[in-house]
Amino acid sequence: MISRLIILSMILVGCGNHEEKLPIGVFSGDNVYLSDISNASVISLSTYEAYTATLIENFEQYVLVKEALEEGYKNNQNVKQKLYRWKNDYYNQILIKHEVFDPVRTDSSIYEIYNKMGKRVGLDNILIKHRGSNKSRSERNIYTAKQLADSIWTEIVSDQLDFSLAALHFSEEPNSSGRNGFMGFIEYGKMLPEIIDVIWESNVQMYPKPILSDFGYHIVRVRSSQIVPLKSLSEMRNTIITEINSGNSHEIRAQYDKLEKSLITYYDINYFRENITLLFDQAYEIWGTDKDIVLADIINLNSSLPVVSIGGIEKKMEWINGIILKMDHKILDTMIPYRYDLYKSIKTILNQLYGAKTVQTKPYFDSKHFNKIEKNYFKAVIIDEYIKDKLLVDRGIKKEIILNQLFIKYNVKYYEDNIKKTYNQLVKDIR
């Protein structure tokens, strides 16, 4: 017997050109039945939960690492394009998760949203932009923008500065700065989700802390509220579900656009140097794993995406290269507990790269492209072997054995002389 039945409606993503909304999900007992026009499948609830957890973890890892890697990609249009494609790979995964799984709406959740739609709020807004925000001509960076927004907010809540006066002098919101910051009356779902989530539960005249959106930092105040007459719940039900799904898609796209913008706009090498240790500490806290494999996990954070071409592997390597070449010896010295696994992961990826023999990947082994790969990533192989040698010599393993293993594993005779020459020179220079 079906203990509970919930029909999901969505626009299928990546399932042909069908644009109609289809009922694709049915929860029954402990299973989730998923179907489209052409086929049907069933997964367990535990699989669904694991899938959700994996996507959340991937997104958190993506945020952690991307925020630290801007400098090497700042003016490289080719890499920007690759990052954009990579971002969209993740976007599509998350979007499918939200549109296939999350639109499960119980009567109680729909009723909760229905009640929120029963009012509109009069919103005051002070907007502080930075050079990475949408439609911005500001020269201030995001850190300066946050400091300014925090200082204005502090003076307002301590009654040292009137909100209307602050809006007139500081706000960069063209539609409201001349009206004492007043944005008008906002209906539920008709404002930036970052702001809606905060103000809808705020009392009148309360001042939540500055809120960051794609447009900058917002200092907001709920001026007043009004009752909105609604149709019956049964008449509004489908509208609510449609708007929720649309809002999810918009929010996810906005998050990824913000990530890309932050990557290529206002993070720099100093940020990377200052935060590299914090990055790994955060990763450790999120994953709850031993620190000596944290780096391997970071490198393989997109392992849930199938690597079916050299392009996919090369995309990984572009990113890894951004880590390697931005680390001076001082940074490397702070990473002794992790760095062996970092280079072990690089080696695994390089093995995939050099070992590919399929017809589809053959064009990537033309001399021009191959030399480009060598130029960008050869240093990573050499450092890998130096680190490995340094760690394993103490255990009585000779350098020659390590090098032989390298040549056998990669099976690329072309590199043998170059590896020996560069490796020996590197060891000589360091020792």
CSV table of C-alpha atoms in Angstrom, one decimal:
chain,number,residue,atom,x,y,z
A,1,MET,CA,0.0,0.0,0.0
A,2,ILE,CA,1.2,3.4,-0.8
A,3,SER,CA,1.8,5.1,2.5
A,4,ARG,CA,2.3,8.6,1.1
A,5,LEU,CA,2.1,9.9,-2.4
A,6,ILE,CA,3.7,13.1,-3.6
A,7,ILE,CA,3.7,14.1,-7.2
A,8,LEU,CA,6.5,16.3,-8.3
A,9,SER,CA,6.3,18.7,-11.2
A,10,MET,CA,9.3,20.0,-13.0
A,11,ILE,CA,10.9,20.9,-16.3
A,12,LEU,CA,13.2,18.1,-17.1
A,13,VAL,CA,16.9,19.0,-17.3
A,14,GLY,CA,19.0,17.3,-19.9
A,15,CYS,CA,16.2,14.9,-21.0
A,16,GLY,CA,15.8,15.9,-24.6
A,17,ASN,CA,13.8,18.9,-25.9
A,18,HIS,CA,10.6,18.3,-23.9
A,19,GLU,CA,9.5,21.6,-22.4
A,20,GLU,CA,6.2,20.5,-20.9
A,21,LYS,CA,6.0,20.0,-17.1
A,22,LEU,CA,5.8,16.3,-16.2
A,23,PRO,CA,5.0,14.4,-13.1
A,24,ILE,CA,8.2,12.6,-12.6
A,25,GLY,CA,8.6,11.6,-8.9
A,26,VAL,CA,6.5,9.5,-6.6
A,27,PHE,CA,7.4,8.7,-3.0
A,28,SER,CA,6.0,5.4,-1.9
A,29,GLY,CA,7.1,3.9,1.4
A,30,ASP,CA,10.9,3.7,1.5
A,31,ASN,CA,11.4,4.3,-2.3
A,32,VAL,CA,11.5,7.2,-4.7
A,33,TYR,CA,10.2,6.4,-8.1
A,34,LEU,CA,11.6,8.6,-10.8
A,35,SER,CA,10.3,8.5,-14.4
A,36,ASP,CA,10.3,10.6,-17.6
A,37,ILE,CA,8.7,10.0,-20.9
A,38,SER,CA,10.9,7.2,-22.0
A,39,ASN,CA,11.9,5.3,-18.9
A,40,ALA,CA,11.3,4.8,-15.2
A,41,SER,CA,13.7,3.9,-12.3
A,42,VAL,CA,13.6,3.5,-8.6
A,43,ILE,CA,16.1,4.6,-5.9
A,44,SER,CA,16.0,4.1,-2.2
A,45,LEU,CA,15.5,7.0,0.2
A,46,SER,CA,18.9,6.4,1.5
A,47,THR,CA,20.3,6.8,-2.0
A,48,TYR,CA,18.4,10.1,-2.4
A,49,GLU,CA,19.8,11.3,1.0
A,50,ALA,CA,23.4,10.3,0.0
A,51,TYR,CA,23.0,12.1,-3.4
A,52,THR,CA,21.8,15.2,-1.7
A,53,ALA,CA,24.7,15.1,0.8
A,54,THR,CA,27.2,14.6,-2.0
A,55,LEU,CA,26.0,17.6,-3.9
A,56,ILE,CA,26.1,19.8,-0.8
A,57,GLU,CA,29.6,18.6,0.0
A,58,ASN,CA,30.7,19.3,-3.6
A,59,PHE,CA,29.3,22.8,-3.5
A,60,GLU,CA,31.0,23.6,-0.2
A,61,GLN,CA,34.3,22.2,-1.5
A,62,TYR,CA,33.9,24.2,-4.7
A,63,VAL,CA,33.3,27.4,-2.8
A,64,LEU,CA,36.3,26.8,-0.4
A,65,VAL,CA,38.8,26.2,-3.1
A,66,LYS,CA,37.6,28.6,-5.8
A,67,GLU,CA,37.8,31.6,-3.5
A,68,ALA,CA,41.5,31.0,-3.1
A,69,LEU,CA,42.6,30.7,-6.7
A,70,GLU,CA,41.9,33.9,-8.6
A,71,GLU,CA,45.3,35.4,-9.3
A,72,GLY,CA,46.6,32.8,-11.8
A,73,TYR,CA,43.4,33.1,-13.9
A,74,LYS,CA,42.9,36.8,-13.8
A,75,ASN,CA,43.7,37.7,-17.4
A,76,ASN,CA,43.5,34.3,-19.0
A,77,GLN,CA,40.4,34.1,-21.2
A,78,ASN,CA,41.0,30.5,-22.1
A,79,VAL,CA,41.0,29.5,-18.4
A,80,LYS,CA,38.0,31.7,-17.7
A,81,GLN,CA,36.0,29.8,-20.4
A,82,LYS,CA,37.0,26.5,-18.9
A,83,LEU,CA,36.0,27.6,-15.5
A,84,TYR,CA,32.7,28.8,-16.8
A,85,ARG,CA,32.1,25.4,-18.4
A,86,TRP,CA,33.1,23.7,-15.2
A,87,LYS,CA,30.8,25.9,-13.2
A,88,ASN,CA,27.9,24.9,-15.4
A,89,ASP,CA,28.7,21.2,-14.9
A,90,TYR,CA,28.1,21.8,-11.2
A,91,TYR,CA,25.2,24.1,-11.8
A,92,ASN,CA,23.4,21.4,-13.8
A,93,GLN,CA,24.1,18.8,-11.1
A,94,ILE,CA,22.7,21.1,-8.4
A,95,LEU,CA,19.8,22.2,-10.6
A,96,ILE,CA,18.8,18.6,-11.2
A,97,LYS,CA,19.0,17.9,-7.5
A,98,HIS,CA,16.8,20.9,-6.7
A,99,GLU,CA,14.3,20.4,-9.5
A,100,VAL,CA,14.0,16.6,-9.2
A,101,PHE,CA,14.2,16.1,-5.5
A,102,ASP,CA,13.6,19.3,-3.7
A,103,PRO,CA,10.2,20.3,-5.1
A,104,VAL,CA,8.6,17.6,-2.9
A,105,ARG,CA,6.0,19.8,-1.3
A,106,THR,CA,3.8,18.5,1.5
A,107,ASP,CA,0.5,20.2,2.2
A,108,SER,CA,2.0,21.8,5.3
A,109,SER,CA,5.0,23.3,3.5
A,110,ILE,CA,2.7,24.8,0.8
A,111,TYR,CA,0.4,26.2,3.4
A,112,GLU,CA,3.4,27.8,5.2
A,113,ILE,CA,4.4,29.6,2.0
A,114,TYR,CA,0.7,30.5,1.3
A,115,ASN,CA,0.6,32.3,4.6
A,116,LYS,CA,3.8,34.2,3.8
A,117,MET,CA,2.2,35.4,0.6
A,118,GLY,CA,-0.6,36.9,2.6
A,119,LYS,CA,1.4,40.1,3.4
A,120,ARG,CA,3.7,42.6,1.7
A,121,VAL,CA,6.3,44.6,3.4
A,122,GLY,CA,7.5,48.2,3.0
A,123,LEU,CA,11.2,47.9,2.6
A,124,ASP,CA,13.9,50.5,3.1
A,125,ASN,CA,17.3,49.6,1.5
A,126,ILE,CA,20.8,51.1,1.5
A,127,LEU,CA,23.0,49.5,-1.1
A,128,ILE,CA,26.8,49.5,-0.8
A,129,LYS,CA,28.5,48.2,-4.0
A,130,HIS,CA,31.9,46.9,-4.8
A,131,ARG,CA,33.8,46.4,-8.0
A,132,GLY,CA,32.7,42.8,-8.3
A,133,SER,CA,28.9,43.4,-7.9
A,134,ASN,CA,26.3,43.6,-10.7
A,135,LYS,CA,25.9,46.9,-12.5
A,136,SER,CA,28.7,48.4,-10.5
A,137,ARG,CA,31.1,51.2,-11.3
A,138,SER,CA,32.6,51.2,-7.8
A,139,GLU,CA,36.3,50.9,-7.4
A,140,ARG,CA,36.2,49.6,-3.8
A,141,ASN,CA,36.9,45.9,-3.2
A,142,ILE,CA,34.5,43.6,-1.4
A,143,TYR,CA,36.3,44.0,1.9
A,144,THR,CA,36.1,47.8,1.9
A,145,ALA,CA,32.5,47.5,1.0
A,146,LYS,CA,31.8,45.2,3.9
A,147,GLN,CA,33.6,47.5,6.3
A,148,LEU,CA,31.6,50.5,5.1
A,149,ALA,CA,28.3,48.7,5.3
A,150,ASP,CA,29.1,47.4,8.8
A,151,SER,CA,30.1,50.9,10.1
A,152,ILE,CA,26.9,52.5,8.7
A,153,TRP,CA,24.8,49.7,10.2
A,154,THR,CA,26.5,50.1,13.6
A,155,GLU,CA,25.8,53.9,13.6
A,156,ILE,CA,22.2,53.3,12.6
A,157,VAL,CA,21.4,50.7,15.3
A,158,SER,CA,23.1,52.9,18.0
A,159,ASP,CA,21.0,55.9,16.9
A,160,GLN,CA,24.1,57.9,15.9
A,161,LEU,CA,22.9,58.1,12.3
A,162,ASP,CA,19.4,58.4,10.8
A,163,PHE,CA,18.5,55.7,8.3
A,164,SER,CA,17.0,58.2,5.8
A,165,LEU,CA,20.1,60.4,5.9
A,166,ALA,CA,22.4,57.4,5.5
A,167,ALA,CA,20.4,56.3,2.4
A,168,LEU,CA,20.7,59.8,0.9
A,169,HIS,CA,24.5,60.0,1.4
A,170,PHE,CA,25.7,56.4,1.0
A,171,SER,CA,23.2,54.3,-0.9
A,172,GLU,CA,24.1,53.3,-4.5
A,173,GLU,CA,20.6,52.0,-5.2
A,174,PRO,CA,19.4,54.5,-7.9
A,175,ASN,CA,15.7,53.8,-7.4
A,176,SER,CA,15.6,54.4,-3.7
A,177,SER,CA,18.5,56.6,-2.6
A,178,GLY,CA,16.5,59.8,-3.3
A,179,ARG,CA,13.5,58.4,-1.5
A,180,ASN,CA,15.2,57.9,1.9
A,181,GLY,CA,15.9,54.4,0.9
A,182,PHE,CA,12.3,53.3,0.4
A,183,MET,CA,12.0,50.5,-2.2
A,184,GLY,CA,8.2,50.3,-2.0
A,185,PHE,CA,6.0,47.4,-0.9
A,186,ILE,CA,7.4,44.0,-1.7
A,187,GLU,CA,5.4,40.8,-2.1
A,188,TYR,CA,6.8,37.5,-1.0
A,189,GLY,CA,9.1,36.1,-3.7
A,190,LYS,CA,9.4,39.4,-5.6
A,191,MET,CA,12.7,40.4,-4.1
A,192,LEU,CA,16.3,39.0,-3.9
A,193,PRO,CA,16.0,35.7,-2.0
A,194,GLU,CA,18.9,36.7,0.3
A,195,ILE,CA,16.8,39.6,1.5
A,196,ILE,CA,13.4,37.9,1.5
A,197,ASP,CA,14.7,35.2,3.7
A,198,VAL,CA,15.7,37.7,6.3
A,199,ILE,CA,13.1,40.5,6.2
A,200,TRP,CA,10.0,38.3,6.1
A,201,GLU,CA,10.6,37.2,9.7
A,202,SER,CA,11.8,40.6,10.9
A,203,ASN,CA,9.7,42.9,13.0
A,204,VAL,CA,8.9,46.4,11.8
A,205,GLN,CA,11.8,48.9,12.4
A,206,MET,CA,14.3,46.1,13.1
A,207,TYR,CA,17.7,46.2,11.4
A,208,PRO,CA,19.3,42.9,10.5
A,209,LYS,CA,23.0,42.9,9.8
A,210,PRO,CA,24.2,43.9,6.3
A,211,ILE,CA,23.2,41.2,3.7
A,212,LEU,CA,25.4,40.3,0.8
A,213,SER,CA,23.8,39.8,-2.6
A,214,ASP,CA,25.1,39.9,-6.2
A,215,PHE,CA,24.5,43.7,-6.1
A,216,GLY,CA,26.5,44.4,-3.0
A,217,TYR,CA,25.8,44.8,0.7
A,218,HIS,CA,22.3,45.8,1.7
A,219,ILE,CA,21.3,47.5,5.0
A,220,VAL,CA,17.6,47.0,5.2
A,221,ARG,CA,14.7,47.9,7.4
A,222,VAL,CA,11.1,46.8,7.3
A,223,ARG,CA,9.1,50.1,7.4
A,224,SER,CA,5.6,48.6,7.6
A,225,SER,CA,3.5,45.7,6.4
A,226,GLN,CA,0.2,45.3,4.6
A,227,ILE,CA,-2.3,42.4,4.3
A,228,VAL,CA,-2.6,40.9,0.8
A,229,PRO,CA,-5.9,39.4,-0.2
A,230,LEU,CA,-5.4,35.9,-1.6
A,231,LYS,CA,-7.3,33.3,-3.6
A,232,SER,CA,-8.1,30.0,-1.9
A,233,LEU,CA,-5.2,27.6,-1.1
A,234,SER,CA,-6.5,25.1,-3.7
A,235,GLU,CA,-6.4,27.8,-6.4
A,236,MET,CA,-2.9,29.0,-5.4
A,237,ARG,CA,-1.3,25.6,-5.0
A,238,ASN,CA,0.1,25.1,-8.5
A,239,THR,CA,1.2,28.7,-8.6
A,240,ILE,CA,3.1,28.3,-5.4
A,241,ILE,CA,4.9,25.1,-6.6
A,242,THR,CA,5.9,26.7,-9.9
A,243,GLU,CA,7.3,29.9,-8.2
A,244,ILE,CA,9.2,27.8,-5.8
A,245,ASN,CA,10.9,25.8,-8.5
A,246,SER,CA,11.6,28.9,-10.5
A,247,GLY,CA,13.1,30.6,-7.4
A,248,ASN,CA,15.4,27.6,-6.8
A,249,SER,CA,16.7,27.7,-10.3
A,250,HIS,CA,17.3,31.5,-10.1
A,251,GLU,CA,19.0,31.3,-6.7
A,252,ILE,CA,21.4,28.5,-7.8
A,253,ARG,CA,22.3,30.4,-11.0
A,254,ALA,CA,22.9,33.5,-9.0
A,255,GLN,CA,25.2,31.6,-6.6
A,256,TYR,CA,27.3,30.3,-9.4
A,257,ASP,CA,27.5,33.6,-11.2
A,258,LYS,CA,28.7,35.2,-7.9
A,259,LEU,CA,31.4,32.5,-7.5
A,260,GLU,CA,32.7,33.1,-11.0
A,261,LYS,CA,32.7,36.8,-10.5
A,262,SER,CA,34.5,36.6,-7.2
A,263,LEU,CA,37.1,34.3,-8.8
A,264,ILE,CA,38.0,36.6,-11.6
A,265,THR,CA,37.5,40.0,-10.0
A,266,TYR,CA,38.6,40.7,-6.5
A,267,TYR,CA,40.5,37.8,-5.0
A,268,ASP,CA,44.3,38.0,-5.4
A,269,ILE,CA,47.5,36.2,-4.5
A,270,ASN,CA,47.7,37.9,-1.1
A,271,TYR,CA,44.3,36.5,-0.2
A,272,PHE,CA,45.5,33.1,-1.2
A,273,ARG,CA,48.7,33.3,0.8
A,274,GLU,CA,46.9,34.6,3.9
A,275,ASN,CA,44.2,32.0,3.8
A,276,ILE,CA,45.8,28.8,2.5
A,277,THR,CA,46.1,27.3,6.0
A,278,LEU,CA,42.6,28.4,6.9
A,279,LEU,CA,41.4,26.7,3.7
A,280,PHE,CA,42.6,23.3,4.7
A,281,ASP,CA,41.3,23.8,8.3
A,282,GLN,CA,37.9,24.6,6.9
A,283,ALA,CA,38.0,21.6,4.7
A,284,TYR,CA,39.0,19.4,7.6
A,285,GLU,CA,36.1,20.7,9.6
A,286,ILE,CA,33.6,20.2,6.8
A,287,TRP,CA,34.7,16.7,5.8
A,288,GLY,CA,35.7,15.5,9.2
A,289,THR,CA,38.6,13.6,7.7
A,290,ASP,CA,42.2,13.2,8.5
A,291,LYS,CA,44.3,16.2,7.4
A,292,ASP,CA,46.8,14.1,5.6
A,293,ILE,CA,44.2,13.3,2.9
A,294,VAL,CA,42.5,16.7,2.8
A,295,LEU,CA,44.5,17.8,-0.2
A,296,ALA,CA,43.7,14.7,-2.1
A,297,ASP,CA,40.0,15.3,-1.4
A,298,ILE,CA,40.3,18.9,-2.6
A,299,ILE,CA,41.9,17.9,-5.9
A,300,ASN,CA,39.3,15.2,-6.5
A,301,LEU,CA,36.3,17.3,-5.4
A,302,ASN,CA,34.7,17.0,-8.8
A,303,SER,CA,35.3,13.3,-9.0
A,304,SER,CA,31.5,12.8,-9.1
A,305,LEU,CA,31.7,14.2,-12.6
A,306,PRO,CA,32.7,11.4,-15.1
A,307,VAL,CA,36.1,12.2,-16.7
A,308,VAL,CA,35.4,11.0,-20.2
A,309,SER,CA,37.9,13.1,-22.2
A,310,ILE,CA,41.2,14.7,-22.0
A,311,GLY,CA,39.4,18.0,-21.8
A,312,GLY,CA,37.9,16.9,-18.4
A,313,ILE,CA,41.3,15.9,-17.1
A,314,GLU,CA,43.0,19.0,-18.5
A,315,LYS,CA,40.4,21.1,-16.8
A,316,LYS,CA,41.4,19.5,-13.5
A,317,MET,CA,45.0,20.2,-14.3
A,318,GLU,CA,44.5,23.8,-15.1
A,319,TRP,CA,43.1,24.3,-11.6
A,320,ILE,CA,45.8,22.2,-9.9
A,321,ASN,CA,48.4,24.2,-11.7
A,322,GLY,CA,46.9,27.3,-10.2
A,323,ILE,CA,47.6,25.9,-6.8
A,324,ILE,CA,51.1,24.6,-7.5
A,325,LEU,CA,52.6,27.6,-9.2
A,326,LYS,CA,51.2,30.0,-6.6
A,327,MET,CA,52.9,28.3,-3.7
A,328,ASP,CA,56.3,29.5,-2.7
A,329,HIS,CA,58.5,27.4,-0.4
A,330,LYS,CA,57.2,29.1,2.7
A,331,ILE,CA,53.6,28.1,1.9
A,332,LEU,CA,54.7,24.6,1.1
A,333,ASP,CA,56.5,24.3,4.4
A,334,THR,CA,53.3,25.0,6.2
A,335,MET,CA,51.6,22.2,4.3
A,336,ILE,CA,54.0,19.3,5.2
A,337,PRO,CA,51.1,17.2,6.6
A,338,TYR,CA,49.2,17.4,3.4
A,339,ARG,CA,51.5,17.9,0.4
A,340,TYR,CA,52.4,14.3,-0.3
A,341,ASP,CA,48.7,13.5,-1.0
A,342,LEU,CA,48.4,16.6,-3.1
A,343,TYR,CA,51.1,15.4,-5.4
A,344,LYS,CA,49.9,11.9,-5.3
A,345,SER,CA,46.6,13.1,-6.6
A,346,ILE,CA,48.3,15.1,-9.3
A,347,LYS,CA,50.2,12.0,-10.3
A,348,THR,CA,47.0,10.0,-10.6
A,349,ILE,CA,45.5,12.6,-12.8
A,350,LEU,CA,48.6,12.9,-15.0
A,351,ASN,CA,48.6,9.1,-15.3
A,352,GLN,CA,45.1,9.4,-16.7
A,353,LEU,CA,46.3,12.2,-19.0
A,354,TYR,CA,49.4,10.5,-20.4
A,355,GLY,CA,47.8,7.0,-20.5
A,356,ALA,CA,44.8,7.9,-22.6
A,357,LYS,CA,44.9,5.9,-25.9
A,358,THR,CA,41.4,6.3,-27.3
A,359,VAL,CA,40.7,7.7,-30.7
A,360,GLN,CA,38.6,10.5,-29.2
A,361,THR,CA,41.6,11.8,-27.2
A,362,LYS,CA,44.3,11.3,-29.9
A,363,PRO,CA,44.1,14.9,-31.2
A,364,TYR,CA,45.2,16.1,-27.8
A,365,PHE,CA,48.5,14.3,-28.3
A,366,ASP,CA,49.5,16.4,-31.3
A,367,SER,CA,52.9,17.9,-30.6
A,368,LYS,CA,51.6,21.5,-30.2
A,369,HIS,CA,49.0,20.5,-27.6
A,370,PHE,CA,51.3,18.0,-25.9
A,371,ASN,CA,54.0,20.6,-25.5
A,372,LYS,CA,51.5,23.0,-23.9
A,373,ILE,CA,50.6,20.3,-21.4
A,374,GLU,CA,54.3,19.7,-20.7
A,375,LYS,CA,55.0,23.3,-20.2
A,376,ASN,CA,52.1,23.8,-17.7
A,377,TYR,CA,52.3,20.6,-15.7
A,378,PHE,CA,55.8,19.1,-16.0
A,379,LYS,CA,56.9,21.1,-12.9
A,380,ALA,CA,54.2,19.4,-10.9
A,381,VAL,CA,55.6,15.9,-11.8
A,382,ILE,CA,59.1,16.9,-10.8
A,383,ILE,CA,58.0,18.4,-7.5
A,384,ASP,CA,55.9,15.3,-6.9
A,385,GLU,CA,59.0,13.1,-7.2
A,386,TYR,CA,61.1,15.4,-5.1
A,387,ILE,CA,58.6,15.3,-2.3
A,388,LYS,CA,58.0,11.6,-2.6
A,389,ASP,CA,61.8,11.0,-2.6
A,390,LYS,CA,62.3,13.2,0.4
A,391,LEU,CA,59.6,11.4,2.4
A,392,LEU,CA,60.6,7.9,1.3
A,393,VAL,CA,64.4,8.1,1.5
A,394,ASP,CA,64.0,8.0,5.3
A,395,ARG,CA,62.3,4.6,4.9
A,396,GLY,CA,65.3,3.3,2.9
A,397,ILE,CA,63.7,3.5,-0.6
A,398,LYS,CA,66.2,4.6,-3.2
A,399,LYS,CA,65.6,7.5,-5.6
A,400,GLU,CA,66.3,5.2,-8.6
A,401,ILE,CA,63.4,2.9,-7.6
A,402,ILE,CA,61.0,5.8,-7.4
A,403,LEU,CA,62.1,7.1,-10.9
A,404,ASN,CA,61.7,3.6,-12.4
A,405,GLN,CA,58.2,3.4,-11.0
A,406,LEU,CA,57.4,6.7,-12.5
A,407,PHE,CA,58.5,5.7,-16.0
A,408,ILE,CA,56.7,2.4,-15.8
A,409,LYS,CA,53.5,3.9,-14.5
A,410,TYR,CA,53.4,6.8,-17.1
A,411,ASN,CA,54.7,4.7,-19.9
A,412,VAL,CA,55.8,7.8,-21.8
A,413,LYS,CA,59.4,7.3,-23.0
A,414,TYR,CA,59.5,10.8,-24.4
A,415,TYR,CA,59.7,12.2,-20.9
A,416,GLU,CA,62.4,10.0,-19.5
A,417,ASP,CA,65.4,12.2,-20.2
A,418,ASN,CA,63.6,15.3,-19.3
A,419,ILE,CA,62.4,14.0,-16.0
A,420,LYS,CA,65.9,12.8,-15.0
A,421,LYS,CA,67.5,16.1,-16.0
A,422,THR,CA,65.0,18.4,-14.4
A,423,TYR,CA,64.6,16.2,-11.3
A,424,ASN,CA,68.3,16.0,-10.7
A,425,GLN,CA,68.7,19.7,-11.2
A,426,LEU,CA,65.8,20.4,-8.8
A,427,VAL,CA,67.3,18.1,-6.1
A,428,LYS,CA,70.7,19.8,-6.6
A,429,ASP,CA,69.3,23.3,-6.2
A,430,ILE,CA,67.2,22.5,-3.1
A,431,ARG,CA,69.8,20.4,-1.3
